[in-house]
Amino acid sequence: MQREDTSKVAIKKSASDEVRGGAEVDTRSLKAQLSPIFFLTVIFLLNFVSRIILSPLLPTIEKELAISHSQAGFLFFLSSAGYLVGLLSSGLLTSRSTHRLAIVLSSAGIGAMMLTIAAAESLAIMRCGLFGVGFAAGLYIPSAIVTITSLVARPHWGKAIAVHELAPNLAFFVSPFVAELFLKWSSWRLALAVLGALSLVASVSFGRFGRGGSFPGESPLSGAFATLVRTSAFWLMVVLFGLGVSSTVGVYAMLPLYLVTERQVEPSWANTLVAFSRSHGPILGLLGGWASDTLGAKQTIFVSLVFTGFATLMLGVLPNGWLSAAVLLQPLLAVWFFPAAFAAIAMITPPNARNLAVAFSVPFGYVIGGGAIPTFIGAMGDAGSFATGFTFTGALIAAGGLLASRFRLPGPVKEEK
């Protein structure tokens, strides 16, 4: 009897936490909440393009600045390190303000830093600017995920997050074309300046017209954080995020440079091939959200990592005749990881600690996948074999599927009628 009473108290506490952590939850259909989610998706698109545009521009920047492959890869490490600091700082900011303000400041910061990099005359200033872009970007994602899960009922979380994840999928596709356009008619500096200006416009627009996020987050100094770090599922999610980011950002960052310098692919064709390999990302990303809600987050993560790891490994071992096919296949199911992973984080944490769970799992993932992996692949390129770097990275990603099988998560939730 006492155990039943305790259970009832726990259920009531969870419900009250849901109210405190997301007072704007709307139990209507997902379609009724698409407008604010699309607004956030546009902001995330600018956020993500600003961070990855360096990849298709890298061969040109490398020549202009006369830097090595490992130094080029280190630029991504600086951006990822800034992202880590920004994510870790996001809880302190939102606990004293709101998630809405964090989103506004994130876009404004990215805009200012992109304009700084565009005007930079030295490598040192460029490095500082990239760290700043990463820091500002890091403020965004915890508040965005919390805002989305506060606007949408749980049965729609996977699909809503998948809509939001259209942004990085579109960014992977459009960035090479944006880079080619500016390299053909102007310069890489103007490309960065235009993205900076658009980010400033997005910041002002969301501050004026955006919805959601008008509530504070949990501070990392609170008891919720102490509970979080004692949860084994949280640390497993940290590792999986590192592998998930490796399969997308890490591979994407160094792929054009690998194709051009080691496989002797013509630069324009390399950027075009990489862009078209991401053309199906938006559709498959939405399917990933459906898979997460229907099959379960754990199963979706497992399939994504195993398939993508094997395809990444193929980039390193296949001959040139089959390389284009491997480039096109590699990202097919990589985009399934993130809707399932963010839904998993929301499931393993109480509503008032979700921003902390995102803020402390995602950054380490980006330092590993978006920083350490590109630097490692670049170092392998300096040693004479980019292919070895891609082969090792693919094996590591595939091994993550075995880790995902140890995840314990609630099953798929059916929508109440």
Coordinates of C-alpha atoms in Angstrom, one line a residue:
M1 CA 0.0 0.0 0.0
Q2 CA 2.8 2.3 0.9
R3 CA 4.6 1.6 -2.4
E4 CA 1.3 2.4 -4.3
D5 CA 1.0 5.7 -2.5
T6 CA 4.6 6.5 -3.3
S7 CA 4.0 5.8 -6.9
K8 CA 1.0 8.1 -7.0
V9 CA 3.1 10.9 -5.4
A10 CA 5.8 10.4 -8.0
I11 CA 3.2 10.6 -10.8
K12 CA 1.8 13.8 -9.3
K13 CA 5.3 15.2 -8.9
S14 CA 6.1 14.4 -12.5
A15 CA 2.9 16.1 -13.7
S16 CA 3.8 19.2 -11.6
D17 CA 7.3 19.2 -13.0
E18 CA 5.8 19.1 -16.5
V19 CA 3.8 22.2 -15.8
R20 CA 6.8 24.0 -14.3
G21 CA 9.2 22.9 -17.0
G22 CA 6.9 23.6 -19.9
A23 CA 3.9 25.7 -19.1
E24 CA 3.1 26.1 -22.8
V25 CA 2.4 22.4 -23.6
D26 CA -0.3 22.2 -26.3
T27 CA -2.0 18.8 -26.6
R28 CA -3.5 19.6 -30.0
S29 CA -2.2 17.9 -33.1
L30 CA 1.4 18.5 -34.3
K31 CA 0.0 20.4 -37.3
A32 CA -1.4 23.1 -34.9
Q33 CA 2.1 23.8 -33.6
L34 CA 4.1 23.7 -36.8
S35 CA 4.4 27.5 -37.1
P36 CA 6.6 28.2 -34.1
I37 CA 8.6 25.0 -34.9
F38 CA 9.3 26.2 -38.4
F39 CA 10.5 29.6 -37.1
L40 CA 13.0 27.8 -34.9
T41 CA 14.0 25.6 -37.8
V42 CA 14.9 28.6 -39.9
I43 CA 17.0 30.0 -37.0
F44 CA 18.7 26.6 -36.6
L45 CA 19.4 26.5 -40.4
L46 CA 21.4 29.7 -40.2
N47 CA 23.1 28.5 -37.0
F48 CA 24.2 25.3 -38.7
V49 CA 25.2 26.7 -42.1
S50 CA 27.4 29.2 -40.2
R51 CA 29.2 26.4 -38.5
I52 CA 29.7 24.0 -41.4
I53 CA 30.2 26.4 -44.3
L54 CA 33.9 26.2 -43.6
S55 CA 34.0 22.6 -44.9
P56 CA 33.4 23.4 -48.6
L57 CA 35.4 26.5 -48.3
L58 CA 38.3 24.7 -46.7
P59 CA 40.4 23.9 -49.8
T60 CA 40.4 27.6 -50.8
I61 CA 41.0 28.8 -47.2
E62 CA 43.8 26.3 -46.7
K63 CA 45.6 27.6 -49.8
E64 CA 45.1 31.3 -49.0
L65 CA 46.2 30.9 -45.4
A66 CA 49.0 28.4 -46.3
I67 CA 48.1 26.0 -43.5
S68 CA 48.4 22.2 -43.2
H69 CA 45.6 19.6 -43.3
S70 CA 45.8 19.1 -39.5
Q71 CA 45.7 22.9 -38.9
A72 CA 42.6 23.1 -41.2
G73 CA 41.0 20.3 -39.2
F74 CA 41.9 22.1 -36.0
L75 CA 39.7 25.0 -37.0
F76 CA 36.7 22.7 -36.6
F77 CA 38.1 21.7 -33.2
L78 CA 38.1 25.4 -32.1
S79 CA 34.5 25.8 -33.2
S80 CA 33.5 22.6 -31.4
A81 CA 35.4 23.7 -28.2
G82 CA 33.4 27.0 -28.3
Y83 CA 30.3 25.0 -28.8
L84 CA 31.2 23.0 -25.7
V85 CA 31.7 26.1 -23.6
G86 CA 28.5 27.7 -24.9
L87 CA 26.4 24.6 -24.1
L88 CA 27.9 24.3 -20.6
S89 CA 27.2 28.0 -20.0
S90 CA 23.6 27.8 -21.4
G91 CA 22.2 26.5 -18.1
L92 CA 23.6 29.5 -16.2
L93 CA 22.1 31.9 -18.7
T94 CA 18.7 30.4 -18.9
S95 CA 18.4 29.9 -15.1
R96 CA 18.7 33.7 -14.7
S97 CA 16.6 34.7 -17.8
T98 CA 14.5 32.6 -20.2
H99 CA 15.1 30.1 -23.1
R100 CA 13.6 32.7 -25.4
L101 CA 16.4 35.2 -24.6
A102 CA 19.0 32.5 -25.0
I103 CA 17.8 31.9 -28.6
V104 CA 17.9 35.6 -29.4
L105 CA 21.4 36.0 -28.0
S106 CA 22.7 32.9 -29.8
S107 CA 21.6 34.2 -33.2
A108 CA 23.0 37.7 -32.5
G109 CA 26.3 36.3 -31.3
I110 CA 26.7 34.1 -34.4
G111 CA 26.0 37.1 -36.6
A112 CA 28.6 39.2 -34.9
M113 CA 31.3 36.5 -34.9
M114 CA 30.7 35.6 -38.6
L115 CA 31.2 39.3 -39.5
T116 CA 34.4 39.3 -37.4
I117 CA 35.8 36.2 -39.2
A118 CA 34.9 37.7 -42.6
A119 CA 37.0 40.8 -41.8
A120 CA 39.9 38.9 -40.1
E121 CA 43.3 39.5 -41.5
S122 CA 45.2 37.0 -39.4
L123 CA 44.7 33.3 -38.5
A124 CA 44.7 34.2 -34.8
I125 CA 41.6 36.4 -35.2
M126 CA 39.9 33.8 -37.4
R127 CA 40.5 31.2 -34.7
C128 CA 39.0 33.4 -32.0
G129 CA 36.0 34.1 -34.3
L130 CA 35.4 30.4 -34.9
F131 CA 35.5 29.8 -31.1
G132 CA 33.0 32.6 -30.7
V133 CA 30.7 31.2 -33.4
G134 CA 30.8 27.8 -31.6
F135 CA 30.1 29.5 -28.2
A136 CA 27.1 31.4 -29.5
A137 CA 25.7 28.4 -31.3
G138 CA 26.0 26.4 -28.1
L139 CA 23.5 28.6 -26.4
Y140 CA 20.8 27.7 -28.9
I141 CA 20.2 24.0 -28.9
P142 CA 19.3 23.3 -25.2
S143 CA 16.7 26.1 -25.2
A144 CA 15.4 25.1 -28.6
I145 CA 14.8 21.5 -27.6
V146 CA 13.1 22.5 -24.3
T147 CA 11.0 25.0 -26.2
I148 CA 9.8 22.4 -28.7
T149 CA 9.0 19.8 -26.0
S150 CA 7.1 22.5 -24.1
L151 CA 5.0 23.4 -27.1
V152 CA 4.2 19.8 -28.3
A153 CA 2.7 16.8 -26.5
R154 CA 5.0 13.8 -25.9
P155 CA 3.5 11.5 -28.6
H156 CA 4.7 14.1 -31.2
W157 CA 8.2 14.8 -29.8
G158 CA 10.0 12.6 -32.3
K159 CA 8.2 14.2 -35.3
A160 CA 8.5 17.7 -34.0
I161 CA 12.2 17.3 -33.4
A162 CA 12.5 15.8 -36.8
V163 CA 11.0 18.9 -38.3
H164 CA 13.5 21.0 -36.4
E165 CA 16.3 18.6 -37.6
L166 CA 15.4 19.6 -41.2
A167 CA 17.7 22.5 -40.5
P168 CA 21.1 20.6 -40.3
N169 CA 20.0 18.3 -43.1
L170 CA 19.2 21.2 -45.4
A171 CA 22.4 22.9 -44.2
F172 CA 24.5 19.9 -45.3
F173 CA 22.9 20.1 -48.7
V174 CA 22.9 23.8 -49.4
S175 CA 26.3 24.8 -47.9
P176 CA 28.4 23.4 -50.8
F177 CA 26.3 25.3 -53.3
V178 CA 26.4 28.5 -51.2
A179 CA 30.2 28.1 -51.1
E180 CA 30.5 27.5 -54.8
L181 CA 28.3 30.5 -55.6
F182 CA 30.4 32.9 -53.6
L183 CA 33.7 31.4 -54.7
K184 CA 32.7 31.8 -58.3
W185 CA 31.4 35.4 -58.1
S186 CA 33.1 36.8 -55.0
S187 CA 35.0 35.3 -52.1
W188 CA 34.7 33.1 -49.0
R189 CA 34.8 36.3 -46.9
L190 CA 31.6 37.6 -48.4
A191 CA 29.9 34.3 -47.9
L192 CA 30.6 34.5 -44.1
A193 CA 29.6 38.2 -44.0
V194 CA 26.2 37.5 -45.6
L195 CA 25.5 34.6 -43.2
G196 CA 26.4 36.9 -40.3
A197 CA 24.0 39.6 -41.5
L198 CA 21.2 37.0 -41.9
S199 CA 21.8 35.7 -38.4
L200 CA 21.4 39.2 -36.9
V201 CA 18.1 39.6 -38.8
A202 CA 16.9 36.2 -37.4
S203 CA 17.8 37.3 -33.9
V204 CA 15.7 40.5 -34.1
S205 CA 12.8 38.7 -35.8
F206 CA 12.6 36.0 -33.1
G207 CA 12.7 38.6 -30.4
R208 CA 9.8 40.4 -32.0
F209 CA 7.7 37.6 -33.4
G210 CA 8.8 34.2 -32.0
R211 CA 6.7 32.0 -29.7
G212 CA 7.7 29.8 -26.8
G213 CA 10.5 29.6 -24.4
S214 CA 9.2 32.3 -22.1
F215 CA 10.3 30.5 -18.9
P216 CA 13.7 29.9 -17.2
G217 CA 15.8 26.8 -17.3
E218 CA 17.4 24.8 -14.5
S219 CA 20.8 25.9 -13.2
P220 CA 23.7 23.4 -13.4
L221 CA 24.3 24.4 -9.8
S222 CA 21.0 22.8 -8.8
G223 CA 20.2 19.4 -7.3
A224 CA 18.8 18.4 -10.7
F225 CA 22.3 18.4 -12.2
A226 CA 23.7 16.2 -9.4
T227 CA 20.9 13.7 -10.0
L228 CA 21.6 13.8 -13.8
V229 CA 25.3 13.0 -13.6
R230 CA 24.5 9.9 -11.4
T231 CA 22.4 8.5 -14.2
S232 CA 24.2 5.9 -16.3
A233 CA 21.8 6.4 -19.3
F234 CA 23.0 10.1 -19.4
W235 CA 26.7 9.1 -19.8
L236 CA 25.8 6.5 -22.4
M237 CA 24.0 9.2 -24.3
V238 CA 27.1 11.4 -24.1
V239 CA 29.1 8.7 -25.9
L240 CA 26.4 8.0 -28.5
F241 CA 26.2 11.7 -29.3
G242 CA 29.9 11.7 -30.0
L243 CA 29.5 8.9 -32.5
G244 CA 26.3 10.4 -34.0
V245 CA 28.1 13.8 -34.6
S246 CA 31.1 11.9 -36.0
S247 CA 28.8 10.3 -38.6
T248 CA 27.5 13.6 -39.8
V249 CA 29.6 16.7 -38.9
G250 CA 32.9 14.9 -38.4
V251 CA 32.7 13.1 -41.8
Y252 CA 31.3 16.1 -43.6
A253 CA 33.9 18.4 -42.3
M254 CA 36.9 16.6 -43.9
L255 CA 35.2 14.8 -46.9
P256 CA 35.7 17.5 -49.5
L257 CA 39.4 17.9 -48.6
Y258 CA 39.9 14.1 -48.7
L259 CA 38.3 13.9 -52.1
V260 CA 40.3 16.7 -53.6
T261 CA 43.7 16.1 -52.1
E262 CA 44.0 12.3 -51.8
R263 CA 41.5 11.0 -54.4
Q264 CA 42.2 13.8 -56.9
V265 CA 38.6 14.7 -57.4
E266 CA 38.0 18.1 -59.1
P267 CA 37.0 20.6 -56.3
S268 CA 33.7 21.7 -57.9
W269 CA 32.6 18.1 -58.5
A270 CA 33.7 17.2 -54.9
N271 CA 31.4 19.9 -53.4
T272 CA 28.6 19.0 -55.8
L273 CA 28.8 15.3 -54.9
V274 CA 28.9 16.0 -51.2
A275 CA 25.9 18.3 -51.5
F276 CA 23.8 15.8 -53.4
S277 CA 24.7 13.1 -50.9
R278 CA 22.8 15.3 -48.4
S279 CA 19.9 16.1 -50.7
H280 CA 17.7 13.4 -49.3
G281 CA 18.4 14.4 -45.7
P282 CA 15.3 16.4 -45.0
I283 CA 13.0 13.6 -46.1
L284 CA 14.9 10.9 -44.3
G285 CA 15.2 13.1 -41.3
L286 CA 11.4 13.3 -41.1
L287 CA 11.3 9.5 -41.5
G288 CA 13.7 9.3 -38.7
G289 CA 11.3 11.1 -36.4
W290 CA 8.5 8.8 -37.5
A291 CA 10.8 5.8 -36.8
S292 CA 11.7 7.1 -33.3
D293 CA 8.0 7.5 -32.4
T294 CA 6.9 4.2 -34.0
L295 CA 9.8 1.8 -33.5
G296 CA 11.4 3.4 -30.4
A297 CA 14.4 5.7 -29.9
K298 CA 16.8 2.8 -29.0
Q299 CA 16.1 0.8 -32.1
T300 CA 16.4 3.9 -34.3
I301 CA 19.7 4.9 -32.9
F302 CA 21.0 1.3 -33.3
V303 CA 20.1 1.1 -37.0
S304 CA 21.4 4.6 -37.7
L305 CA 24.9 4.0 -36.2
V306 CA 25.5 0.5 -37.5
F307 CA 24.5 1.4 -41.1
T308 CA 26.3 4.7 -41.1
G309 CA 29.5 3.3 -39.5
F310 CA 29.7 0.6 -42.2
A311 CA 29.2 3.2 -45.0
T312 CA 31.8 5.5 -43.5
L313 CA 34.3 2.7 -43.4
M314 CA 33.6 2.1 -47.1
L315 CA 34.8 5.7 -47.8
G316 CA 38.3 4.6 -46.8
V317 CA 38.5 1.2 -48.4
L318 CA 36.7 1.4 -51.8
P319 CA 38.5 2.3 -55.0
N320 CA 37.8 5.5 -56.9
G321 CA 35.3 3.7 -59.2
W322 CA 33.0 3.0 -56.3
L323 CA 33.8 6.0 -54.2
S324 CA 30.9 8.2 -55.5
A325 CA 28.4 5.5 -54.5
A326 CA 29.9 5.4 -51.0
V327 CA 29.7 9.2 -50.6
L328 CA 26.0 9.1 -51.6
L329 CA 25.2 6.2 -49.2
Q330 CA 27.1 7.4 -46.2
P331 CA 24.6 10.0 -44.8
L332 CA 21.4 8.0 -45.7
L333 CA 20.5 7.0 -42.2
A334 CA 22.9 9.2 -40.2
V335 CA 20.1 11.8 -40.0
W336 CA 17.9 9.3 -38.1
F337 CA 20.2 9.6 -35.1
F338 CA 19.3 13.1 -33.8
P339 CA 15.5 13.0 -33.6
A340 CA 15.8 9.7 -31.7
A341 CA 18.6 10.9 -29.5
F342 CA 16.9 14.1 -28.5
A343 CA 13.7 12.2 -27.8
A344 CA 15.7 9.8 -25.7
I345 CA 17.2 12.6 -23.7
A346 CA 13.7 14.0 -23.0
M347 CA 12.6 10.5 -21.9
I348 CA 15.4 9.9 -19.4
T349 CA 15.2 13.3 -17.7
P350 CA 12.5 15.1 -15.8
P351 CA 11.1 18.2 -17.6
N352 CA 12.9 20.7 -15.3
A353 CA 16.3 19.2 -16.1
R354 CA 16.0 18.6 -19.9
N355 CA 17.9 21.8 -20.7
L356 CA 20.8 20.5 -18.6
A357 CA 20.7 17.0 -20.2
V358 CA 21.0 18.6 -23.6
A359 CA 23.5 21.1 -22.5
F360 CA 25.9 18.4 -21.1
S361 CA 25.4 15.6 -23.5
V362 CA 25.5 17.4 -26.8
P363 CA 28.7 19.5 -26.2
F364 CA 30.9 16.5 -25.4
G365 CA 29.5 14.9 -28.5
Y366 CA 30.5 17.8 -30.6
V367 CA 34.0 18.0 -29.1
I368 CA 34.4 14.3 -30.1
G369 CA 32.6 14.2 -33.4
G370 CA 32.9 17.8 -34.6
G371 CA 36.4 18.5 -33.2
A372 CA 38.5 15.5 -32.3
I373 CA 37.4 13.4 -35.3
P374 CA 38.1 16.1 -38.0
T375 CA 41.5 16.8 -36.3
F376 CA 42.3 13.1 -36.3
I377 CA 41.3 12.6 -39.9
G378 CA 43.4 15.7 -40.9
A379 CA 46.4 14.3 -39.0
M380 CA 46.0 11.0 -40.9
G381 CA 46.0 13.1 -44.1
D382 CA 49.2 14.8 -43.1
A383 CA 50.7 11.3 -42.4
G384 CA 49.7 10.3 -46.0
S385 CA 46.4 8.5 -45.6
F386 CA 43.1 10.2 -45.1
A387 CA 41.5 6.8 -46.0
T388 CA 42.9 5.3 -42.7
G389 CA 41.2 8.1 -40.8
F390 CA 37.8 7.4 -42.4
T391 CA 38.2 3.7 -42.0
F392 CA 38.9 3.9 -38.3
T393 CA 36.1 6.5 -37.8
G394 CA 33.6 4.2 -39.5
A395 CA 34.5 1.2 -37.3
L396 CA 34.1 3.4 -34.2
I397 CA 30.6 4.6 -35.3
A398 CA 29.4 1.1 -36.1
A399 CA 30.6 -0.1 -32.6
G400 CA 28.2 2.6 -31.2
G401 CA 25.3 0.5 -32.3
L402 CA 26.3 -2.2 -29.8
L403 CA 26.3 0.5 -27.0
A404 CA 22.9 1.6 -28.1
S405 CA 21.5 -1.9 -27.5
R406 CA 22.2 -1.4 -23.8
F407 CA 19.9 1.6 -23.6
R408 CA 16.8 1.3 -21.4
L409 CA 14.1 3.6 -22.5
P410 CA 10.3 3.7 -22.3
G411 CA 8.5 2.2 -25.3
P412 CA 6.8 4.2 -28.0
V413 CA 3.9 6.3 -26.7
K414 CA 0.6 6.1 -28.6
E415 CA -1.4 9.3 -29.0
E416 CA -4.6 9.5 -26.9
K417 CA -7.8 9.8 -28.8

